[in-house]
Coordinates of C-alpha atoms in Angstrom, one line a residue:
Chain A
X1 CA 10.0 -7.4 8.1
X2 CA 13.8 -9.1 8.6
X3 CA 14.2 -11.5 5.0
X4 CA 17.6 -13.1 4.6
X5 CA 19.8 -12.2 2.6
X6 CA 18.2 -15.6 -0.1
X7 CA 14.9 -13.6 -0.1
X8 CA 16.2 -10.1 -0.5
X9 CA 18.6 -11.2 -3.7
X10 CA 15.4 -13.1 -5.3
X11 CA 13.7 -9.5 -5.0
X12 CA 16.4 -7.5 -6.3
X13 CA 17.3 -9.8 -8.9
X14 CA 14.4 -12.3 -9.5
X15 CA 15.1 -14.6 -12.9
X16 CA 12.3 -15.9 -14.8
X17 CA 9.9 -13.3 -14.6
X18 CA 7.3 -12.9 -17.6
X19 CA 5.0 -14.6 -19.8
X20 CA 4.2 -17.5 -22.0
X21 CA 1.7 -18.1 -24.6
X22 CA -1.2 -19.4 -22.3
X23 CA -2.8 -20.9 -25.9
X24 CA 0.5 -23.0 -26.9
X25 CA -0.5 -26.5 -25.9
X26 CA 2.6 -27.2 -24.3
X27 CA 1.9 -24.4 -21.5
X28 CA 0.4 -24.5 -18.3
X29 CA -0.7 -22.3 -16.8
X30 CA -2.2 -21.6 -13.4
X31 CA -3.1 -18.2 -11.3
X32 CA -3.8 -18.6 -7.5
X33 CA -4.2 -16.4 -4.3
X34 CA -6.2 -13.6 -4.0
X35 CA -5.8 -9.9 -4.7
X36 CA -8.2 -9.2 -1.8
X37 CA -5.7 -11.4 0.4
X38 CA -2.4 -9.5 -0.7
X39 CA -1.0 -12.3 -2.8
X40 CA -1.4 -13.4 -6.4
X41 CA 1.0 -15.6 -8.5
X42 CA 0.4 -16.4 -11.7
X43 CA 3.0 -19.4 -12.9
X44 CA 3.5 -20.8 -15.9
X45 CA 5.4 -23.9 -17.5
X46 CA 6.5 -25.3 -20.6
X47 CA 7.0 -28.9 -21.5
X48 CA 9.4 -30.1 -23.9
X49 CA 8.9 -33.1 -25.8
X50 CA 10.7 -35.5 -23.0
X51 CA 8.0 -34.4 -20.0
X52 CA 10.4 -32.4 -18.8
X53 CA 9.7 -28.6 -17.6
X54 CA 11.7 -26.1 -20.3
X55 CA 11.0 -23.2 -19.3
X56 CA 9.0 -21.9 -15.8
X57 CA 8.2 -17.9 -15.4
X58 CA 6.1 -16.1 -12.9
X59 CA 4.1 -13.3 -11.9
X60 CA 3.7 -12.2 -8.6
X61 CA 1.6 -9.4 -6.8
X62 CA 2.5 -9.5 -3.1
X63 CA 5.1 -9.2 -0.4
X64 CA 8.8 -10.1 -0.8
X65 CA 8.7 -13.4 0.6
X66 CA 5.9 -14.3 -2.1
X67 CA 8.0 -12.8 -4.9
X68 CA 10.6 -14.6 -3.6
X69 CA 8.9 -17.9 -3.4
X70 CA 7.6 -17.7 -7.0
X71 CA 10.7 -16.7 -8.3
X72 CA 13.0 -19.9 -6.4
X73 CA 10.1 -22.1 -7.5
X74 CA 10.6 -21.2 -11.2
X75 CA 14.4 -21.9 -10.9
X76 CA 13.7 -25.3 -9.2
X77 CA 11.7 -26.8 -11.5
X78 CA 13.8 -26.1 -14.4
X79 CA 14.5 -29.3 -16.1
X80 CA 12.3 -31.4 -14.1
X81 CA 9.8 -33.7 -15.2
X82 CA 6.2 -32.8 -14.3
X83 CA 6.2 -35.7 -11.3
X84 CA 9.5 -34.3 -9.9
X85 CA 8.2 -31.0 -9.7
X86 CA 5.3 -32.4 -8.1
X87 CA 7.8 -33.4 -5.5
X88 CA 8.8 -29.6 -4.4
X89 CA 7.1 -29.4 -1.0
X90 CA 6.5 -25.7 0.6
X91 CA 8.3 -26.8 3.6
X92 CA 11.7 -26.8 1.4
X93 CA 11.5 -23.0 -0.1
X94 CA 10.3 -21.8 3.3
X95 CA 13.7 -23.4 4.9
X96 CA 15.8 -22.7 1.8
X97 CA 14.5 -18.9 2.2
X98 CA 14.5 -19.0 6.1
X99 CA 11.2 -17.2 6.0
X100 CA 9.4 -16.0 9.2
X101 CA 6.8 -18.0 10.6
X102 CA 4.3 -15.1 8.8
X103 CA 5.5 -15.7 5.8
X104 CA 5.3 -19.3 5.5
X105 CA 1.9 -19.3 3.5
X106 CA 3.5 -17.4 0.6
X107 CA 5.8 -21.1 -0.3
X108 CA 2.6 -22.6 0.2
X109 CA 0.7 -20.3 -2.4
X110 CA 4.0 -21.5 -4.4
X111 CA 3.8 -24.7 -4.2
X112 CA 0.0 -24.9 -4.9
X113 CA 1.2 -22.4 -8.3
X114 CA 3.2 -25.3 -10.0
X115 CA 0.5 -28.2 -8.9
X116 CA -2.0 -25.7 -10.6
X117 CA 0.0 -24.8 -13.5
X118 CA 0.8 -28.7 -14.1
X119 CA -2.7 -29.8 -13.8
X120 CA -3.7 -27.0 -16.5
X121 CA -1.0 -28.7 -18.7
X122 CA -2.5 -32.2 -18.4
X123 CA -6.1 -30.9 -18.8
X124 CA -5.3 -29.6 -22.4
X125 CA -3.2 -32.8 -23.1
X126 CA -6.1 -34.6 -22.8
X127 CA -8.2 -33.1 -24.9
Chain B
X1 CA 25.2 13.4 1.2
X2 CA 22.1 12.2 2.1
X3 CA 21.9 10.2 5.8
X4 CA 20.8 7.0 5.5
X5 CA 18.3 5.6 6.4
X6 CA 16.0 8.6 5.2
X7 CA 13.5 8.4 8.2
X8 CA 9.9 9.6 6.6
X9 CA 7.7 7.8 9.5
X10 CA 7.2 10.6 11.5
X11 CA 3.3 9.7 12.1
X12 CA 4.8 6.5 13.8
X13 CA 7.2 8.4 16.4
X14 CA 9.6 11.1 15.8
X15 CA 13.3 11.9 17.0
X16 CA 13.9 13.5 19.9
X17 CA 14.5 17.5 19.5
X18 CA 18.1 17.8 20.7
X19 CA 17.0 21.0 22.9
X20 CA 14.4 19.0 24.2
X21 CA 16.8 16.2 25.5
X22 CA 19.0 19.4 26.6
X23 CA 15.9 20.4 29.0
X24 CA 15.6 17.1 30.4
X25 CA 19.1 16.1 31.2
X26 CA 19.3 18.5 34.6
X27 CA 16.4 16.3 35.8
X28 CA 18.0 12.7 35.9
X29 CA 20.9 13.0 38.2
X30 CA 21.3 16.7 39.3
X31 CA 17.7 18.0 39.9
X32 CA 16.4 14.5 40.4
X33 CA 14.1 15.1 43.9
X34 CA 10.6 14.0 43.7
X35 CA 8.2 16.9 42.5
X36 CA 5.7 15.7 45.1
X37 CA 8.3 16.4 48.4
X38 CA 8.0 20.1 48.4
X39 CA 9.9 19.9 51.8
X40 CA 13.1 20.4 50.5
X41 CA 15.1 22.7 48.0
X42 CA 15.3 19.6 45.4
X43 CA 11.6 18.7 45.7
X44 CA 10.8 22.2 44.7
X45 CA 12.9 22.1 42.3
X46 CA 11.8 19.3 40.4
X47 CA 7.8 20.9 41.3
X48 CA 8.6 24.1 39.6
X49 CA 10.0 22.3 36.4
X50 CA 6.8 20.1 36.0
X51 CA 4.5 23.6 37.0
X52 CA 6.8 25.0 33.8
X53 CA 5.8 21.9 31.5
X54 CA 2.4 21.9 32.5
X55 CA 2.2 25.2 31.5
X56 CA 3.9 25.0 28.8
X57 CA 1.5 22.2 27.4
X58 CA -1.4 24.0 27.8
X59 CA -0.5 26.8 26.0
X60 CA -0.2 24.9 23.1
X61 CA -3.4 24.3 22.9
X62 CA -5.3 27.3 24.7
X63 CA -6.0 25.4 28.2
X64 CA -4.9 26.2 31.6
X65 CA -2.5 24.5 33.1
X66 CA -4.6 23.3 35.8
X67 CA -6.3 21.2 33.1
X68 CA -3.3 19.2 32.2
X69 CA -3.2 15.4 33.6
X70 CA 0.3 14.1 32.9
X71 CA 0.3 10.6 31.6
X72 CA 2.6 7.9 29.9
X73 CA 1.2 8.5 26.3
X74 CA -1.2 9.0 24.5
X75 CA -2.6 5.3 24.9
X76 CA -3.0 6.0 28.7
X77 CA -4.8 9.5 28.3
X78 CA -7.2 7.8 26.2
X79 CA -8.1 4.9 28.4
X80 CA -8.3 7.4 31.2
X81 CA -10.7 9.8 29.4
X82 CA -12.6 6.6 28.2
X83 CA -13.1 4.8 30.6
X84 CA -12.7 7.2 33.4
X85 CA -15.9 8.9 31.8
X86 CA -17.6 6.0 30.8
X87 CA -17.3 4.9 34.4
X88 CA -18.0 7.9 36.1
X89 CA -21.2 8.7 34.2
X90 CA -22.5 5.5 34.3
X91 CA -25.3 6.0 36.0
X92 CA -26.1 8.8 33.4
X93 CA -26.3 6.2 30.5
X94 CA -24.4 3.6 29.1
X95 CA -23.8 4.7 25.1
X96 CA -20.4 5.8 23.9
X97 CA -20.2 7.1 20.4
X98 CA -16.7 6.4 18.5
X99 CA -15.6 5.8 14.7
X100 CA -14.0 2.7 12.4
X101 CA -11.2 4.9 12.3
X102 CA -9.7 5.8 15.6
X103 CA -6.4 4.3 16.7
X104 CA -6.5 0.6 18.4
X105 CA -6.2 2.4 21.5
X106 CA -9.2 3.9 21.8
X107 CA -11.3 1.3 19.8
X108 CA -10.3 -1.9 22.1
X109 CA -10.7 0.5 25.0
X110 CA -14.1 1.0 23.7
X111 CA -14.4 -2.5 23.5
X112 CA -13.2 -3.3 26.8
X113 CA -15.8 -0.9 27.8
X114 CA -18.7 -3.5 25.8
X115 CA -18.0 -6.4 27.6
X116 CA -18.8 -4.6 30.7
X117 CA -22.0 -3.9 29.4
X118 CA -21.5 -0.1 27.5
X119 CA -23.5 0.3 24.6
X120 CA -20.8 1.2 21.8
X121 CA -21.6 2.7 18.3
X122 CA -18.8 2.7 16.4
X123 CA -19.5 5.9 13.6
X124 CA -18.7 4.9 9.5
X125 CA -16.4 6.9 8.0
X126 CA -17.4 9.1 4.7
X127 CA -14.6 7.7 1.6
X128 CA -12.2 10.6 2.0
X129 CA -12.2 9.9 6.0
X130 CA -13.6 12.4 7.6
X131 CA -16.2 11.1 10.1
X132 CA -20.3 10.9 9.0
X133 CA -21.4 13.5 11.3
X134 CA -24.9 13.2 10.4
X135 CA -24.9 9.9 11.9
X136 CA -23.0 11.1 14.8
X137 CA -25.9 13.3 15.5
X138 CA -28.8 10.4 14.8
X139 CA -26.7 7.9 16.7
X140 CA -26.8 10.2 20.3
X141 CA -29.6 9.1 22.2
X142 CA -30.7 10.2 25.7
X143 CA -28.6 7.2 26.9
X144 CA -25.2 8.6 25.5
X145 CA -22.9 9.7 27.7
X146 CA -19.7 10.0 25.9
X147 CA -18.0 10.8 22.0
X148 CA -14.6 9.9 21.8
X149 CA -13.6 11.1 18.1
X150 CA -9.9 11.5 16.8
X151 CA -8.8 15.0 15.9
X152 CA -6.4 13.8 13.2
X153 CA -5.9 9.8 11.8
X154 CA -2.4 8.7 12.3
X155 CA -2.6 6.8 8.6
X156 CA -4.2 9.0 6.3
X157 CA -3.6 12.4 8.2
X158 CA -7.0 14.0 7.7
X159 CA -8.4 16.5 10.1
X160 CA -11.8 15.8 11.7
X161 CA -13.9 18.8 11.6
X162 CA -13.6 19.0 15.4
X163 CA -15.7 22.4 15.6
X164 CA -18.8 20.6 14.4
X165 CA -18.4 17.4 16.3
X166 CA -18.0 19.5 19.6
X167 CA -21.3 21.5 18.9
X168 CA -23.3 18.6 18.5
X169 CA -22.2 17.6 21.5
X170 CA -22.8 20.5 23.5
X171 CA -25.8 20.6 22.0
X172 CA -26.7 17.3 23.4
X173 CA -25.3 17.5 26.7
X174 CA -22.5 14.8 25.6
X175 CA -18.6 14.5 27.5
X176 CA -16.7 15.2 24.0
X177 CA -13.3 13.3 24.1
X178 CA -10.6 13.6 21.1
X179 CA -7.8 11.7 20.5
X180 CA -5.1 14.6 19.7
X181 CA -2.2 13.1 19.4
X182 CA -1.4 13.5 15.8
X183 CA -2.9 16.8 15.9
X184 CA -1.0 18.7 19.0
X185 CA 1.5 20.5 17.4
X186 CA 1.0 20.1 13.9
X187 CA -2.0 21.9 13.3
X188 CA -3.3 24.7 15.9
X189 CA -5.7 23.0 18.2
X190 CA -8.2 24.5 20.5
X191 CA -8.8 22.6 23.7
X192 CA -12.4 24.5 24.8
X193 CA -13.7 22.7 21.9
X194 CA -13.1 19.6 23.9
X195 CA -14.2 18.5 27.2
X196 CA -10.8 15.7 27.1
X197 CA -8.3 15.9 24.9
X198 CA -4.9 13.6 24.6
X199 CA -1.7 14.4 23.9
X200 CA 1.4 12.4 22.7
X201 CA 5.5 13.2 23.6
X202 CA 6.7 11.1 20.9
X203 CA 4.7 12.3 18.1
X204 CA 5.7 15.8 18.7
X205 CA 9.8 15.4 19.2
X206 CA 9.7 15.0 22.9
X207 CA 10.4 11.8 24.9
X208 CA 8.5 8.2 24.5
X209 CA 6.3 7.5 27.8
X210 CA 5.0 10.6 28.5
X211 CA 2.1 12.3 27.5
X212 CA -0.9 14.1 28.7
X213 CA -4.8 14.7 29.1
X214 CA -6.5 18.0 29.2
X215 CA -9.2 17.3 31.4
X216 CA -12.2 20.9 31.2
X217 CA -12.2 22.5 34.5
X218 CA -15.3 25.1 33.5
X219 CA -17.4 22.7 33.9
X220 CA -15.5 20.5 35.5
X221 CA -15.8 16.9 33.5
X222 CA -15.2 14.3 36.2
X223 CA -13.5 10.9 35.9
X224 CA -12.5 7.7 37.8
X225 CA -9.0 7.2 37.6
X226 CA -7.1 4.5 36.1
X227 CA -4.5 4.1 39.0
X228 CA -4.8 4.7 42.5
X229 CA -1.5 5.7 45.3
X230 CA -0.6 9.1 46.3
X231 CA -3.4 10.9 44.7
X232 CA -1.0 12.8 42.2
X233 CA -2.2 14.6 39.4
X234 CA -5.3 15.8 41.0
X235 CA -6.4 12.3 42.2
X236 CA -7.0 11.1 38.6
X237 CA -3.4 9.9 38.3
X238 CA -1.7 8.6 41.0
X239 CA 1.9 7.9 40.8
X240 CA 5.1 9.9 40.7
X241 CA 5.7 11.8 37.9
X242 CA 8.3 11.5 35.7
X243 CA 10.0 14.8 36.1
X244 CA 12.5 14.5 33.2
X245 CA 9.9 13.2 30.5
X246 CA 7.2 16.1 31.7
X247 CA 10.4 19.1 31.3
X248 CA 10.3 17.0 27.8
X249 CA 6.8 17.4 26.8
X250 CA 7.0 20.6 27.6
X251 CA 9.6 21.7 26.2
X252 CA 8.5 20.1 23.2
X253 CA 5.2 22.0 23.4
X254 CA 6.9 25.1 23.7
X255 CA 9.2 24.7 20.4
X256 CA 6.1 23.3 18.6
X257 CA 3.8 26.7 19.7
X258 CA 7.0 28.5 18.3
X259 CA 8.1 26.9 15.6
X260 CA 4.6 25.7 14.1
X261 CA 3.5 28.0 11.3
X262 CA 7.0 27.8 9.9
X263 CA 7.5 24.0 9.8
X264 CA 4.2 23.7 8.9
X265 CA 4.2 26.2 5.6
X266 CA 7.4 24.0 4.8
X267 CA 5.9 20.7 5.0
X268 CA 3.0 21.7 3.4
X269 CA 5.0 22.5 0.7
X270 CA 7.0 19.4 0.9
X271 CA 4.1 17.4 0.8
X272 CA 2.5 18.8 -2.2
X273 CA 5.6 18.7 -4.3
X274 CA 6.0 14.8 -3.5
X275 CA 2.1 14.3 -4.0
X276 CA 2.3 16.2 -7.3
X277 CA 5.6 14.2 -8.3
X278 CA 3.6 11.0 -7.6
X279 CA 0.4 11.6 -8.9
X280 CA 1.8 12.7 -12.4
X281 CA 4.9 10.2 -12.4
X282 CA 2.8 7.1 -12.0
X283 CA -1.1 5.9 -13.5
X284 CA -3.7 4.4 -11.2
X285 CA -2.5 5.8 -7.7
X286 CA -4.6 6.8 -5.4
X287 CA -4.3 9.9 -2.4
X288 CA -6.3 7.8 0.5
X289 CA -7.9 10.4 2.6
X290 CA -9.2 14.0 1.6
X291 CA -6.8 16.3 -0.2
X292 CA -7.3 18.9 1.4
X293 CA -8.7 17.9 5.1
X294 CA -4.8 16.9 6.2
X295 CA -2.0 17.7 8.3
X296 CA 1.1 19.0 6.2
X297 CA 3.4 15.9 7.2
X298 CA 1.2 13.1 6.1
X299 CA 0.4 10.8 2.7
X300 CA -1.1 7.7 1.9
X301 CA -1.0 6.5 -1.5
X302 CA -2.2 3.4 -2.7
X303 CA -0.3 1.9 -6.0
X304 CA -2.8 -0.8 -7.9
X305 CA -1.1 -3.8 -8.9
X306 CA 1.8 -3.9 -6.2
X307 CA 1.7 -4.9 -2.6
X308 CA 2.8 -2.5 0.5
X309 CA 5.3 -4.4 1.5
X310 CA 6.8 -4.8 -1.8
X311 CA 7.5 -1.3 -2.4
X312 CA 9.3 -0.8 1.2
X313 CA 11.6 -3.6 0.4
X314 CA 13.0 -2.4 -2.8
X315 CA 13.8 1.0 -0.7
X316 CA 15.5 -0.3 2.4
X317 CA 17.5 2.8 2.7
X318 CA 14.4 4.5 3.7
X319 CA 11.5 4.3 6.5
X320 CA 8.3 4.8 6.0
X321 CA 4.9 2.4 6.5
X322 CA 2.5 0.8 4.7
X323 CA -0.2 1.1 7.9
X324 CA 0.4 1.8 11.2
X325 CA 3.3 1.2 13.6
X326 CA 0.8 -1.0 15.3
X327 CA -0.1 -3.4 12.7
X328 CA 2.8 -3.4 10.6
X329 CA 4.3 -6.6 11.8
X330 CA 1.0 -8.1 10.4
X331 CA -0.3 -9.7 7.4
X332 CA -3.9 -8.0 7.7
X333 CA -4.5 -5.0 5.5
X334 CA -5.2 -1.8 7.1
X335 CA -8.7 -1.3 8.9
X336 CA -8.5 2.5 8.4
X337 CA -8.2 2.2 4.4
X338 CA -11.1 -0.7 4.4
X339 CA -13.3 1.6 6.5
X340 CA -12.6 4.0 3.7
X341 CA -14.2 1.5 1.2
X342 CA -11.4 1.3 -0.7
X343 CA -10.8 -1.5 -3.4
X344 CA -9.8 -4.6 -1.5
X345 CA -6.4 -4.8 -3.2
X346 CA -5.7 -1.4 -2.7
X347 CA -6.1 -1.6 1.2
X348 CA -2.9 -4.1 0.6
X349 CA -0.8 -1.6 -1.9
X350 CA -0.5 1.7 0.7
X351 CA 2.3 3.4 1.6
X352 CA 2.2 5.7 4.4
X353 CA 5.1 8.4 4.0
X354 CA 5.3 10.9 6.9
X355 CA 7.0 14.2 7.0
X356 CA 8.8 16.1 9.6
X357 CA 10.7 18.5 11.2
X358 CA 14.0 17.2 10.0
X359 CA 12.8 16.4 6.7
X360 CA 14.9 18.0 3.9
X361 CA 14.1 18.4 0.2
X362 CA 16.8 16.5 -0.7
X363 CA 15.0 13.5 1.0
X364 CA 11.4 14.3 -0.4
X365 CA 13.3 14.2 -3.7
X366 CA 15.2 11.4 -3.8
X367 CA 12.1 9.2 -1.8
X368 CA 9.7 10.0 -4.3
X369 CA 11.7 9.2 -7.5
X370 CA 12.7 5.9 -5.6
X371 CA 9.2 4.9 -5.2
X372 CA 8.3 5.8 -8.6
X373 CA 11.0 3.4 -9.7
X374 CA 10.2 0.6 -7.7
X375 CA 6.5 0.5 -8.2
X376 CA 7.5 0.4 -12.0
X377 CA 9.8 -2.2 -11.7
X378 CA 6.9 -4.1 -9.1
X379 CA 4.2 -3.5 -12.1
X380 CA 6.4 -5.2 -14.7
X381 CA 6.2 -8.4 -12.2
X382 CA 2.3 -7.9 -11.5
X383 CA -0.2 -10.6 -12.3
X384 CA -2.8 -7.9 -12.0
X385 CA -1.3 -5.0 -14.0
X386 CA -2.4 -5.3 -17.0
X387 CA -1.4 -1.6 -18.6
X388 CA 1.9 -1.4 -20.0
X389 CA 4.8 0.2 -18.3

């Protein structure tokens, strides 16, 4: 598989990986794809007191472009509140990454990571 | 120094031997006549140099040469012995017998073959990969007319046990067909146990785009051809042949008959060192195929908790596979290692690494310990490993 040069750094050099405390109330958490598929990420967030995304850090089993993904997706939503990072469409990491046509479910799997991992946080807000 | 890249794909093709391209070279521009116009001084020629190939194929695997069909690969010899026999015998019955494991070639030929109204059983696989011969034998009826079963697989490497599958077919009066080509020159293979048998160039250090089919002359197993023209190749392949690229094959065939117990006590020995190195380096990985029912050049591991694809990336500097050259470009995990029942996940974390005639210990060295080290660094990342390390 030809990556660019955007996808191979993120592999080599991928920030943010690891875990938070999935019982802290101010985590989110969310865990998608499939390891019968080829492609897990598990994402999580924390939100500081402002609604705004602290700290992001991911887990991913899968192919470089997935890895990839995750790890751009934790760096972008840094410092965003919860409805801007909302706003981080699929479309934009699989152009930022110039991934192949192939490839272009693993921003997708991304992208559905954060919406996941927000929706856990909101869930244990409410409660 | 090392060369990079470190090329350990060998099941996928392999270089061209150098005194192999030295035997072909006459044949492009100075000996270049057309082995079928014996007329002339260059005809013959060029005749005599594909009579020495021919014979020099057979020999290799204990045929005579007038049992050797040249062909363009491997993929042509089995879609001639397929459905040349399938079509040839219809009359006789319409089942053909083949297994979840053969290569694409021979499994969409056999599919082809369906649509046309052939009744195809397509054999399970026993977990290590060798081929459920008990159902072979249950699944022959008097309607069968054909078993087309590889000799070696060309992702895990393990040997069919050919002698058994051959007398059950004898037994039952069935044409016997075996995809040889990852066999032929690796391990000593007998062609009598066969009634058709292909052969690869490529996978043996000759030329791409030639190969051949030993077709049985005692009896003689009949098919209808593929092509149709001059009526070269005993009428079962017309077509000029490709002087240069049959001097190849045989020549390759020759250097293999030589040279085979030599490379092959060295590879086994190179194999074993790198399985041993991974096996006790790393927890959770997994030898797909039968330890011991292989060919010396060929592992598959799978690594839990990491992807295929994953692994090759964080080793650029070296080629090897995580499934076959055929399906590699694709997303789909490999059919071989699902019809091994194989944990789903594990089908997507293999790693094919093939070993060859230009492999140095250097490069089974320096492969292994990189893999070792990436699929440590990979775990750290992994969702789904959840031991440490």
């Amino acid at each position: 598989m030809k990556y660019s040069q955007k996808v191979m750094d993120l592999y080599a050099n991928p920030k943010n990986v690891g875990s938070l405390d999935e019982e802290d109330m101010d985590v989110g958490t969310s865990v998608v794809g499939a390891p019968s598929c080829g492609d897990v990420i598990k994402f999580q967030i924390r939100v500081d007191k402002d609604g705004k995304i602290s700290d992001a850090k991911f887990k991913t089993f899968g192919c470089g472009a997935a890895i990839a993904s995750s790890a751009l997706m934790t760096d972008w939503v840094l410092g965003k509140t919860l409805d801007q990072a909302k706003e981080i469409k699929n479309q934009e990491v699989t152009e930022y990454l110039s991934l192949p046509p192939v490839k272009a479910h693993c921003s997708v799997l991304a992208e559905k990571a954060i919406a996941k991992a927000i929706e856990n946080y909101m869930s244990k807000r409410k409660k | 120094m090392m060369e990079k890249p470190i090329y350990m794909d060998y099941q996928a093709t392999t270089p061209c031997d150098r005194r192999v391209l030295e035997a072909m070279l006459p044949y492009f521009c100075e000996d270049f006549g057309n082995s079928g116009s014996t007329s002339h001084i260059l005809g013959e020629r060029a005749e005599e140099a594909v009579e020495k190939a021919r014979t020099q194929v057979a020999s290799l695997i204990k045929a005579d040469r007038s049992e050797i069909i040249f062909t363009s690969g491997a993929t042509e010899s089995n879609n001639l012995a397929i459905q040349g026999g399938a079509r040839f015998h219809r009359e006789k019955g319409n089942r053909i017998i083949t297994c979840a494991i053969e290569h694409k070639c021979v499994l969409e030929t056999c599919y082809g073959l369906k649509k046309e109204g052939f009744d195809v059983v397509v054999l399970p696989v026993l977990r290590n990969g060798v081929v459920d011969v008990e159902m072979l034998e249950k699944s022959i009826n008097d309607q069968t007319i054909l078993v087309s079963l590889m000799a070696v697989n060309n992702e895990i490497g393990v040997i069919q046990p050919l002698d058994e599958i051959s007398s059950i077919c004898r037994r039952h009066g069935v044409l016997f067909h075996t995809d040889a080509a990852q066999a032929v020159g690796k391990i000593e293979v007998d062609a009598s146990k066969a009634d058709l048998m292909s052969i690869s160039g490529h996978k043996i250090y000759g030329p791409k785009g030639v190969g051949a089919l030993y077709v049985r002359k005692n009896p003689q197993v009949k098919l209808t051809p593929l092509f149709f023209g001059g009526g070269q190749e005993q009428r079962l392949r017309s077509g000029t042949l490709p002087v240069p690229l049959c001097v190849g094959l045989g020549t390759a065939c020759e250097i293999c008959e030589r040279e085979m117990a030599n490379e092959s006590e060295r590879l086994t020995e190179y194999k074993n060192y790198f399985m041993e190195k991974i096996l006790g380096s790393l927890e959770e990985v997994y030898l797909n195929g039968d330890r011991e029912f292989r060919i010396p050049g060929c592992l598959n591991f799978s690594f839990r908790g990491i992807e295929g694809e994953g692994i090759m990336l964080g080793m650029k500097d070296v080629c090897v596979s995580s499934g076959s050259a055929c399906t590699s470009a694709s997303l789909e995990s490999s059919y071989v290692l699902e019809a091994l029942s194989i944990d789903e996940d594990l089908a997507h974390s293999s790693l094919r690494i093939g070993l060859g005639r230009f492999t140095t210990f250097e490069e089974v060295d320096y492969v292994s310990s990189k893999i070792i080290e990436v699929v440590n660094r990979l775990r750290k990342m992994s969702p789904i490993w959840t031991k440490g390390g």
